[in-house]
XYZ file of C-alpha atoms in Angstrom:
122
model
C 129.430 101.119 100.514
C 126.237 102.694 101.864
C 124.263 101.014 104.593
C 120.495 101.409 104.813
C 118.461 100.782 107.933
C 114.671 100.739 107.842
C 112.292 101.249 110.732
C 108.625 101.902 111.356
C 106.977 98.701 110.212
C 104.301 96.983 112.221
C 100.731 95.778 112.265
C 97.733 97.957 111.585
C 94.094 97.538 110.729
C 92.733 98.337 107.303
C 92.331 102.061 106.841
C 95.174 102.836 109.200
C 98.507 104.528 108.628
C 102.177 103.813 109.124
C 105.338 105.759 108.403
C 108.484 103.976 107.383
C 111.941 105.482 107.701
C 115.200 104.556 106.034
C 118.469 106.009 107.255
C 121.454 105.908 104.917
C 125.069 105.985 106.067
C 126.129 108.156 103.143
C 125.055 110.108 100.092
C 122.352 108.641 97.903
C 121.327 110.109 94.552
C 117.945 108.447 94.497
C 116.100 106.445 97.106
C 113.301 103.987 96.587
C 110.922 101.771 98.479
C 110.098 98.266 97.338
C 107.857 95.607 98.778
C 107.493 91.878 98.454
C 104.631 89.762 99.694
C 104.950 85.993 100.154
C 104.658 84.203 96.837
C 104.740 87.439 94.849
C 107.382 89.292 92.906
C 109.081 92.337 94.326
C 107.229 95.542 93.485
C 108.631 99.020 93.245
C 106.521 101.350 95.373
C 108.041 104.824 95.146
C 111.264 106.683 94.468
C 112.627 110.160 95.132
C 115.672 112.060 93.903
C 117.986 113.935 96.228
C 117.870 117.161 94.243
C 114.491 118.686 93.614
C 112.714 115.805 95.231
C 111.053 114.501 92.089
C 108.970 111.475 92.952
C 107.533 108.422 91.229
C 104.821 106.102 92.506
C 103.438 102.741 91.547
C 99.814 102.975 90.430
C 98.801 100.704 93.293
C 99.806 103.292 95.906
C 99.186 106.626 94.200
C 97.111 108.926 96.346
C 97.725 106.836 99.472
C 101.496 106.751 99.931
C 103.893 109.690 100.060
C 107.653 109.441 99.794
C 109.838 112.218 101.162
C 113.427 112.717 102.205
C 115.550 114.772 104.545
C 118.883 115.215 102.771
C 120.524 116.651 105.862
C 119.806 113.395 107.654
C 120.251 111.102 104.638
C 116.846 109.711 105.501
C 113.875 108.831 103.336
C 110.344 108.319 104.566
C 107.283 106.518 103.279
C 104.003 107.743 104.708
C 101.370 105.101 104.088
C 97.721 106.014 104.541
C 94.508 104.119 103.893
C 96.370 100.850 104.203
C 94.695 97.741 102.871
C 95.392 94.025 103.440
C 96.961 93.839 99.990
C 99.645 96.252 101.210
C 100.936 93.550 103.547
C 104.546 92.840 102.603
C 108.157 93.198 103.565
C 109.151 96.755 102.695
C 112.740 97.538 101.789
C 114.472 100.748 100.931
C 117.176 100.958 98.318
C 119.658 103.472 96.955
C 120.365 104.171 93.315
C 122.858 106.359 91.460
C 121.104 106.557 88.123
C 118.142 108.533 86.830
C 116.611 105.173 85.897
C 115.513 104.889 89.495
C 112.254 106.552 88.447
C 111.421 103.310 86.627
C 111.257 101.476 89.965
C 113.265 98.506 88.723
C 115.174 96.688 91.384
C 118.139 96.125 89.095
C 118.843 99.884 88.996
C 119.351 100.077 92.759
C 122.786 99.397 94.189
C 122.282 99.177 97.949
C 119.453 97.601 99.896
C 118.235 97.587 103.462
C 117.191 94.496 105.377
C 113.511 95.318 105.241
C 110.710 95.974 107.686
C 107.450 94.032 107.839
C 104.103 95.730 107.316
C 100.985 93.725 108.117
C 97.497 95.072 107.481
C 94.541 93.167 108.865
C 90.963 93.449 107.635
């Protein structure tokens, strides 16, 4: 069992930035960030492997968001720049143990954090 704890959410104006963190209690092969806005389906945002750091991004965040990880700390980060109101959602990190994590499908992720709210005002 791996526990994931997110932090760093908050409220920001459009064009602003936030950095989310997710600390894992143990080893994770691949980490991902997902988000879900009220009334919408969960969306995979980004993923990163532990070895080599290969990353995948949803088209909606490419060029604005950057996922990174510190393996020594079992922590993954999501740097979010140029935030827009449509980025408002509950953001959750998740851990996967399959290379399918690059597909950003929730079903491929085994452990989930509780989530942190991101609100972007116009």
